[in-house]
PDB file with one MODEL, atoms N, CA, C and O in Angstrom:
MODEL        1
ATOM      1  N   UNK A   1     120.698 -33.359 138.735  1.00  0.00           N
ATOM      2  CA  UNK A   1     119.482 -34.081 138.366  1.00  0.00           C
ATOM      3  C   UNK A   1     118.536 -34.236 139.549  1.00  0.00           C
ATOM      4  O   UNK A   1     117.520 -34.898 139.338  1.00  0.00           O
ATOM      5  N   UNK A   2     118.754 -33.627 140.991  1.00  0.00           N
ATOM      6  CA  UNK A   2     118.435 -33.992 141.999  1.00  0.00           C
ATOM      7  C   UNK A   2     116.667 -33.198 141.882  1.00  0.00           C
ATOM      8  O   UNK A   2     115.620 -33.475 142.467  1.00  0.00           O
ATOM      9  N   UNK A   3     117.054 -32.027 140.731  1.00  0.00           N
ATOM     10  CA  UNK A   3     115.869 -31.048 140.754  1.00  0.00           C
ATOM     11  C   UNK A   3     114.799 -31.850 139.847  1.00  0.00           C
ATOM     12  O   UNK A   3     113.590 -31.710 140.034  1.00  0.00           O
ATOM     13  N   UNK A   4     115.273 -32.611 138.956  1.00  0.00           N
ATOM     14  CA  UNK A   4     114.601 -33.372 138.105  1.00  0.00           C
ATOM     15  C   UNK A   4     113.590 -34.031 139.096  1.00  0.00           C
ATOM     16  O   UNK A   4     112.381 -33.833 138.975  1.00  0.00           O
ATOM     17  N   UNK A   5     114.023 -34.683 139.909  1.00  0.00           N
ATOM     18  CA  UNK A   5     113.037 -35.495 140.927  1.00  0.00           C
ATOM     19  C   UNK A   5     111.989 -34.789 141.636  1.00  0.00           C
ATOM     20  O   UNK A   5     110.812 -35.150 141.662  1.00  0.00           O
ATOM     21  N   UNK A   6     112.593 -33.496 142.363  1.00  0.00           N
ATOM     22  CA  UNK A   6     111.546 -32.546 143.027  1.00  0.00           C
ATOM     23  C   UNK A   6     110.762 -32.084 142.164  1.00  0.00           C
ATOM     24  O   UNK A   6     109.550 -32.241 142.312  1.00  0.00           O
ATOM     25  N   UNK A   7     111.181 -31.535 141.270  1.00  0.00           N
ATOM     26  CA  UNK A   7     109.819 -30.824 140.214  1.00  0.00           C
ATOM     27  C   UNK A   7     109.929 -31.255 138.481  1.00  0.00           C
ATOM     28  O   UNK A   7     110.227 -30.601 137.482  1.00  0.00           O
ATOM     29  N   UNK A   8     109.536 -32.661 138.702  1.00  0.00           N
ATOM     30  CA  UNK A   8     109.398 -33.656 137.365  1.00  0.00           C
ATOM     31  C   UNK A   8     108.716 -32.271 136.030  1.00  0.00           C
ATOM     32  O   UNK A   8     109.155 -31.961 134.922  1.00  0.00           O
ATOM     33  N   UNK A   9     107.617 -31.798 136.758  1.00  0.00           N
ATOM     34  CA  UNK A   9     107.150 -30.727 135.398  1.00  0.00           C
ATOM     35  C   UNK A   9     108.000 -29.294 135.156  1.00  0.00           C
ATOM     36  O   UNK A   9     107.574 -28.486 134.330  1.00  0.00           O
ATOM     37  N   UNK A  10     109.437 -28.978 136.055  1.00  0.00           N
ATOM     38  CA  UNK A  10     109.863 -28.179 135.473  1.00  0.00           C
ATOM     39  C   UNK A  10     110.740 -28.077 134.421  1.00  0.00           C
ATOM     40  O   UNK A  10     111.382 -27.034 134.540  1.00  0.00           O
ATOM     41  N   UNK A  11     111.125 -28.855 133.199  1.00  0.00           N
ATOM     42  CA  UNK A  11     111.415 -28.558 132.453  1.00  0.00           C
ATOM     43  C   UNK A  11     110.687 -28.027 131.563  1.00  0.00           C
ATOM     44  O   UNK A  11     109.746 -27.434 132.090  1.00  0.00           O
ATOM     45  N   UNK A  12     110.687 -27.951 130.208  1.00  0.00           N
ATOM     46  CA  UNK A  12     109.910 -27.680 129.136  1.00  0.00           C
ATOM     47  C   UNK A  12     109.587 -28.241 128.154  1.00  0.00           C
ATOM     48  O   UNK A  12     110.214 -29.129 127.575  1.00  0.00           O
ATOM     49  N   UNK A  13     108.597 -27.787 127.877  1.00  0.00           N
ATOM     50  CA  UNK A  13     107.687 -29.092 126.788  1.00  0.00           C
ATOM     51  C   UNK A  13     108.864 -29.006 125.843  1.00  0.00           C
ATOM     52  O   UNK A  13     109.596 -28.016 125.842  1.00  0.00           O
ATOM     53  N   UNK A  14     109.088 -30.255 124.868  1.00  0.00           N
ATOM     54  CA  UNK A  14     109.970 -30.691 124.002  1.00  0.00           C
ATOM     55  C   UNK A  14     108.949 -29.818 122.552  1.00  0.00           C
ATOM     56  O   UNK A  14     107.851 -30.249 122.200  1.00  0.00           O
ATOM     57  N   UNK A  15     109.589 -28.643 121.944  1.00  0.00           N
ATOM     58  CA  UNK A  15     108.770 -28.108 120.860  1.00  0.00           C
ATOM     59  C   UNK A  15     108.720 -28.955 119.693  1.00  0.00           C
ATOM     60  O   UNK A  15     107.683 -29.064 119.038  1.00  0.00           O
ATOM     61  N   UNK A  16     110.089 -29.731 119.315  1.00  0.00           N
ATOM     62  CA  UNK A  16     109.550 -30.674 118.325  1.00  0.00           C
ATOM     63  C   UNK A  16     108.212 -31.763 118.567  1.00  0.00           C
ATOM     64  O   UNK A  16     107.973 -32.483 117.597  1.00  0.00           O
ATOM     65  N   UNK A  17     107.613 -31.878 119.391  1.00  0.00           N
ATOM     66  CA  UNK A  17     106.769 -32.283 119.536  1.00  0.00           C
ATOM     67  C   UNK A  17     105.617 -32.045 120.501  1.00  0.00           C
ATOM     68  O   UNK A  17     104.605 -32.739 120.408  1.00  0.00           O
ATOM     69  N   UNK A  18     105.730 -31.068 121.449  1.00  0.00           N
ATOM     70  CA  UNK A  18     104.688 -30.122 122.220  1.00  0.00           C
ATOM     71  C   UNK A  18     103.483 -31.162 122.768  1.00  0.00           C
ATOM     72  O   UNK A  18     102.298 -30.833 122.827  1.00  0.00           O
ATOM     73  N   UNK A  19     103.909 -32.223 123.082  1.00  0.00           N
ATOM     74  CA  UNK A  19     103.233 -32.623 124.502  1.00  0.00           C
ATOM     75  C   UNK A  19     103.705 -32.675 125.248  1.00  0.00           C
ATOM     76  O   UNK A  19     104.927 -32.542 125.178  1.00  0.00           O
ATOM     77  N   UNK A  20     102.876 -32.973 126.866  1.00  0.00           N
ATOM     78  CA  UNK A  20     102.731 -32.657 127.742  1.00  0.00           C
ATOM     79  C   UNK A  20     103.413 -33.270 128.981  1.00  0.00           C
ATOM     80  O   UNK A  20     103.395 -32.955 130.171  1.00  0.00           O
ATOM     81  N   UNK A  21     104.272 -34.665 128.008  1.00  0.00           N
ATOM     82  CA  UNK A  21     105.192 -35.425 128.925  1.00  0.00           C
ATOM     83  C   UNK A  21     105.703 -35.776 128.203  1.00  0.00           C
ATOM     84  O   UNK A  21     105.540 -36.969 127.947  1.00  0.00           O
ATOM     85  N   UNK A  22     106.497 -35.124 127.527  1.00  0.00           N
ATOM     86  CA  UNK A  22     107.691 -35.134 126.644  1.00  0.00           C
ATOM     87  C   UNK A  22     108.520 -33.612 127.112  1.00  0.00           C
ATOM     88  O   UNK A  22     108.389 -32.527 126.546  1.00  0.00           O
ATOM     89  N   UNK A  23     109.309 -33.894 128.203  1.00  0.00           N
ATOM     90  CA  UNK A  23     110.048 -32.151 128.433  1.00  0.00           C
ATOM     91  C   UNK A  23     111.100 -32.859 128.287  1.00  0.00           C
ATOM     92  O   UNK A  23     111.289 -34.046 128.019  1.00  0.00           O
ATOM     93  N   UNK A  24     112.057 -31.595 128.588  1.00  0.00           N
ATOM     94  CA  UNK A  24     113.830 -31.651 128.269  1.00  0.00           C
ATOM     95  C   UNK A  24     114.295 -30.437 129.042  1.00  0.00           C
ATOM     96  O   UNK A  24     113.618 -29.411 129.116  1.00  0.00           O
ATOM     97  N   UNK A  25     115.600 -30.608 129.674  1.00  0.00           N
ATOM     98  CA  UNK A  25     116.887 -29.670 130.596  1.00  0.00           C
ATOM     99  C   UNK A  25     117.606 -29.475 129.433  1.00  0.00           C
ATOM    100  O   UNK A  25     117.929 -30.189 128.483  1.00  0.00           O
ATOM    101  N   UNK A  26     117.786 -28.230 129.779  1.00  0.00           N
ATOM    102  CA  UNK A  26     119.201 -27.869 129.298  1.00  0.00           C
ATOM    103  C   UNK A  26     120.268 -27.790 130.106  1.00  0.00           C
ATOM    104  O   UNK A  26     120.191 -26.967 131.018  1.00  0.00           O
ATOM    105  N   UNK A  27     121.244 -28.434 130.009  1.00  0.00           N
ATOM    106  CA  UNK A  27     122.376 -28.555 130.815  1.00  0.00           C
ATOM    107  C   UNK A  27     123.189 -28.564 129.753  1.00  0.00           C
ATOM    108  O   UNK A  27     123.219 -29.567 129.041  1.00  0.00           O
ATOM    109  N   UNK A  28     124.345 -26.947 129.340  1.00  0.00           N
ATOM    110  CA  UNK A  28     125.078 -27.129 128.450  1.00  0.00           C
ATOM    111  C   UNK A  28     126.443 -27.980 128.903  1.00  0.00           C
ATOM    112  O   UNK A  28     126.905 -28.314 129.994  1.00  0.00           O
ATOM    113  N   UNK A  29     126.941 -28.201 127.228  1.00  0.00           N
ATOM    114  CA  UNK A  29     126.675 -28.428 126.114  1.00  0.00           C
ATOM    115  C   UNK A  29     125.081 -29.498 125.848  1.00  0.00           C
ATOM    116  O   UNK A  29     124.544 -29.389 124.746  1.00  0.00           O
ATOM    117  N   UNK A  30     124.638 -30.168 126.574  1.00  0.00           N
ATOM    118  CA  UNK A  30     123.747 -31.187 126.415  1.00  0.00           C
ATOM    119  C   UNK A  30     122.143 -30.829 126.552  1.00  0.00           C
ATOM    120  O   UNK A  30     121.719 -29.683 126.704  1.00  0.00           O
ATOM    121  N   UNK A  31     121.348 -31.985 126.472  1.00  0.00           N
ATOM    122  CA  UNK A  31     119.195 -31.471 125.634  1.00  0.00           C
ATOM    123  C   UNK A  31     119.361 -32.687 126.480  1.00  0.00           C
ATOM    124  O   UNK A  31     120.124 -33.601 126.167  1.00  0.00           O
ATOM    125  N   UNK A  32     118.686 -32.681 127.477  1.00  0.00           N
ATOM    126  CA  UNK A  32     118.223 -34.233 128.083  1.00  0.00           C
ATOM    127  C   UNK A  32     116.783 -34.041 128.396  1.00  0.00           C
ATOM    128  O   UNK A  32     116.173 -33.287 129.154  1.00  0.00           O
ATOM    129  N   UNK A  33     116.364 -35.193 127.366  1.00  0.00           N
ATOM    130  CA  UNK A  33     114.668 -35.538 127.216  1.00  0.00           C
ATOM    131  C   UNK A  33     114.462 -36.233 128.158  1.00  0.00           C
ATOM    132  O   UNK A  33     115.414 -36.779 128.716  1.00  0.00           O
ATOM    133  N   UNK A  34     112.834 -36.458 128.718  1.00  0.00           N
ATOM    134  CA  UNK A  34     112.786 -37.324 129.629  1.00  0.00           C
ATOM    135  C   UNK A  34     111.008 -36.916 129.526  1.00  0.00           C
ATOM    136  O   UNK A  34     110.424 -35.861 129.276  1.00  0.00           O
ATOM    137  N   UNK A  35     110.411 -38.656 129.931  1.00  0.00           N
ATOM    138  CA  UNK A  35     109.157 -38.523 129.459  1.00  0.00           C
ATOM    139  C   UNK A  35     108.513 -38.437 130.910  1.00  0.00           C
ATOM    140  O   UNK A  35     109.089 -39.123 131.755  1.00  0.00           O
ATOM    141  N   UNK A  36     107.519 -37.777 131.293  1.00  0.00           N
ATOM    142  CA  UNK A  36     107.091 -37.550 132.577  1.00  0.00           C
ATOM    143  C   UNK A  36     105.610 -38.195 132.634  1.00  0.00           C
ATOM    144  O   UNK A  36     104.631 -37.674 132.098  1.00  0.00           O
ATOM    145  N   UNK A  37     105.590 -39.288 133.292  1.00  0.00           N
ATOM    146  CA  UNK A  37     104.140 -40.082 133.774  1.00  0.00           C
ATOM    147  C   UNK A  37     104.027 -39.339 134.600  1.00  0.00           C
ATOM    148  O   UNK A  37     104.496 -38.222 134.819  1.00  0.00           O
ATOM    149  N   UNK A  38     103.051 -40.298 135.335  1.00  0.00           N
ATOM    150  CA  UNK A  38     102.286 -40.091 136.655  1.00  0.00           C
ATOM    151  C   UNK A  38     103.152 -39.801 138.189  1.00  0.00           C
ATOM    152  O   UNK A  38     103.227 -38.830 138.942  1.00  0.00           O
ATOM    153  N   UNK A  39     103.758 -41.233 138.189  1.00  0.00           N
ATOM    154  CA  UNK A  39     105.086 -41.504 139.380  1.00  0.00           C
ATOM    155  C   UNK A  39     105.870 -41.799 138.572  1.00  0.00           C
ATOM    156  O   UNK A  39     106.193 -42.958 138.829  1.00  0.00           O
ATOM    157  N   UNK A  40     106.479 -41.400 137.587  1.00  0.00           N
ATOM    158  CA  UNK A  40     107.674 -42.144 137.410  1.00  0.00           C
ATOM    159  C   UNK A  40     108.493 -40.808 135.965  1.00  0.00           C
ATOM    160  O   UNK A  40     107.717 -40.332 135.136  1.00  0.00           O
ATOM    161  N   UNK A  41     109.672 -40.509 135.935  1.00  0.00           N
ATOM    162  CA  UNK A  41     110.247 -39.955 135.400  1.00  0.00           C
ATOM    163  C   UNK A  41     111.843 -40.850 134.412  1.00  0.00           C
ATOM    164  O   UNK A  41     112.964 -41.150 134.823  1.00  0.00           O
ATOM    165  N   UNK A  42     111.102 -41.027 132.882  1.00  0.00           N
ATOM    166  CA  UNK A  42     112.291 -41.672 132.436  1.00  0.00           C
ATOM    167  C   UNK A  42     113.310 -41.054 131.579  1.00  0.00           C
ATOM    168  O   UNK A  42     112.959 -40.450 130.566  1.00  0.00           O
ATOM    169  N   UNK A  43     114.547 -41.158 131.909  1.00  0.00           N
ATOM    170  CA  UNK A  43     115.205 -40.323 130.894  1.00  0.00           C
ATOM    171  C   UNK A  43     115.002 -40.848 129.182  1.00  0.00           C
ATOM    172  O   UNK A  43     115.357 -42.005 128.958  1.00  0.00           O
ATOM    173  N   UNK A  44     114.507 -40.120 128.123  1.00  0.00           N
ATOM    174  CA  UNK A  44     114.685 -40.670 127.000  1.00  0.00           C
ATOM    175  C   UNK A  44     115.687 -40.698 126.224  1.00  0.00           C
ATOM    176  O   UNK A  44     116.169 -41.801 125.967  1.00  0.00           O
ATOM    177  N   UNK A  45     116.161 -39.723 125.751  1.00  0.00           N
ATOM    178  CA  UNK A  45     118.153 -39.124 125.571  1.00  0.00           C
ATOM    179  C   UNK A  45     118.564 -38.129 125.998  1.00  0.00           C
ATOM    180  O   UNK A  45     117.921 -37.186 126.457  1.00  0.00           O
ATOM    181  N   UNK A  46     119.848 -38.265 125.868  1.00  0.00           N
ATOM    182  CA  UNK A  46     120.870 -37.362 126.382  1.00  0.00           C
ATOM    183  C   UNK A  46     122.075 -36.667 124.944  1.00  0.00           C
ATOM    184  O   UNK A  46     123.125 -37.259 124.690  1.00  0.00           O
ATOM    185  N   UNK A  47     121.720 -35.606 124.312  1.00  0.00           N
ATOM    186  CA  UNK A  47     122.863 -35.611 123.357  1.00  0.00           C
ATOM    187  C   UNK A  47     123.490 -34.266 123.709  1.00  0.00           C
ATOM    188  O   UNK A  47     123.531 -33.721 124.812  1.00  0.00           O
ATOM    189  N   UNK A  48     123.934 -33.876 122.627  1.00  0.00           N
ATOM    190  CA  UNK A  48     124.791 -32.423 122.449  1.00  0.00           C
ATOM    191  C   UNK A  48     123.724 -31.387 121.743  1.00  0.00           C
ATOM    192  O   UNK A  48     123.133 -31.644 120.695  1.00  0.00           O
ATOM    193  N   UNK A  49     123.571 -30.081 122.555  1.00  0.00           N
ATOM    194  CA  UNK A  49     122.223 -29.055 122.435  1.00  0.00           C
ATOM    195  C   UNK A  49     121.825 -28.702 121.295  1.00  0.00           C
ATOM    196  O   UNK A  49     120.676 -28.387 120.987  1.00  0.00           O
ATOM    197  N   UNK A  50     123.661 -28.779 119.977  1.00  0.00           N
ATOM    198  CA  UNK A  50     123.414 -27.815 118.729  1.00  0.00           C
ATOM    199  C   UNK A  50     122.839 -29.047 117.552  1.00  0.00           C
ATOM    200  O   UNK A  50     122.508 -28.666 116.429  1.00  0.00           O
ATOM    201  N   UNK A  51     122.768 -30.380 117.893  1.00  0.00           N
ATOM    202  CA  UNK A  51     121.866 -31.323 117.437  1.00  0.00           C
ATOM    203  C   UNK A  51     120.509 -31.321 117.389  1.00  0.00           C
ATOM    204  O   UNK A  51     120.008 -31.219 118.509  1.00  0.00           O
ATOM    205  N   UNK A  52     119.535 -31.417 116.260  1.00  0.00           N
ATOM    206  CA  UNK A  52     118.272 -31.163 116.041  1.00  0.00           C
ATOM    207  C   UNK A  52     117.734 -32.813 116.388  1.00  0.00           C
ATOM    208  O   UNK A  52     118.346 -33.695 115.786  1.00  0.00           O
ATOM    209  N   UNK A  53     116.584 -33.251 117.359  1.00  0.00           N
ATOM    210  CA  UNK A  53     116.067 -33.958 117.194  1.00  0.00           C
ATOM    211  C   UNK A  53     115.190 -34.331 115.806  1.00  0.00           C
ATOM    212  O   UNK A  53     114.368 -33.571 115.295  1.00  0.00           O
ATOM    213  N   UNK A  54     115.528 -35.598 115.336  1.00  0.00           N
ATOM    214  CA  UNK A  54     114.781 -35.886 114.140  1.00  0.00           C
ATOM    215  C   UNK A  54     113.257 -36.180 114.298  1.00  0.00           C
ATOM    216  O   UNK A  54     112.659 -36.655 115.263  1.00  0.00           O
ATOM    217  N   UNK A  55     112.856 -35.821 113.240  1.00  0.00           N
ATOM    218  CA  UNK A  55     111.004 -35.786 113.224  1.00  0.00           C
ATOM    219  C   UNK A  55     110.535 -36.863 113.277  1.00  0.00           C
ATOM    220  O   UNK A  55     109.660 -36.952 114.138  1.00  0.00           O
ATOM    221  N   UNK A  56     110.836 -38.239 112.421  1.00  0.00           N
ATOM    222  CA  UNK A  56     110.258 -39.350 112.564  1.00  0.00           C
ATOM    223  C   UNK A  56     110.936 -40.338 114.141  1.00  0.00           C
ATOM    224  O   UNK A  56     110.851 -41.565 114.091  1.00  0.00           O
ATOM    225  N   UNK A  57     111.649 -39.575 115.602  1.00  0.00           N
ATOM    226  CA  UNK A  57     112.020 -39.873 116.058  1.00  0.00           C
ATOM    227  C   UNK A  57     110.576 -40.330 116.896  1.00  0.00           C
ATOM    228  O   UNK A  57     109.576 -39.615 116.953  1.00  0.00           O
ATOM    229  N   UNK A  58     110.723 -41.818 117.589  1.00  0.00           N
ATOM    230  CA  UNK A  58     109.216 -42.203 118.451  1.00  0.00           C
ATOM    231  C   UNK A  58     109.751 -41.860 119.719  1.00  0.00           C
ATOM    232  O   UNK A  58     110.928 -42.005 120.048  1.00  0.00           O
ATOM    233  N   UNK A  59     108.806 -41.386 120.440  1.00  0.00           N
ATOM    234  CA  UNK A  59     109.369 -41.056 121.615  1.00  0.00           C
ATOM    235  C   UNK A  59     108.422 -41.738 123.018  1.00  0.00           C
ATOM    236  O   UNK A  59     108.461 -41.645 124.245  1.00  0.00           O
ATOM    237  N   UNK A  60     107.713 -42.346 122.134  1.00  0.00           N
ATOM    238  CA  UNK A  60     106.369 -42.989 123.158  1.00  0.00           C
ATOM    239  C   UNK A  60     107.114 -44.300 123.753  1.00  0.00           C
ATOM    240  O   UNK A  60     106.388 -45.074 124.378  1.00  0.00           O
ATOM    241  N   UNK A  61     108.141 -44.548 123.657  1.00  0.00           N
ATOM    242  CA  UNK A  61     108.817 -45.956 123.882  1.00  0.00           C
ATOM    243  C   UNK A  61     108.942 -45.935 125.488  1.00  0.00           C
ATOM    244  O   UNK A  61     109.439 -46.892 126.081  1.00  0.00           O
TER     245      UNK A  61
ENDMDL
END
């Protein structure tokens, strides 16, 4: 996670929802979301990869 800190924008945009601070790692088996401000990087979840994030999931929290 150490890379998470150096380069907050290299993951990838989250496609269920395709903005711009909403990315996610893949680190198998696991999808770890994480919402990217300005200074600050929060993890949002952490599950298992072959799990579909749900649509009415809020992620602005």
């Amino acid at each position: 996670m150490g890379r998470l800190a150096l380069f907050p924008d290299g993951g990838k945009i989250v496609p269920e929802f395709d903005t711009q601070w909403l990315r996610e790692l893949a680190m198998p088996p696991y999808r770890i979301v994480y919402r990217r401000d300005k200074s600050v990087v929060t993890i949002v979840r952490v599950w298992r990869s072959e799990r579909q994030m749900e649509s009415d999931w809020e992620g602005t929290a």
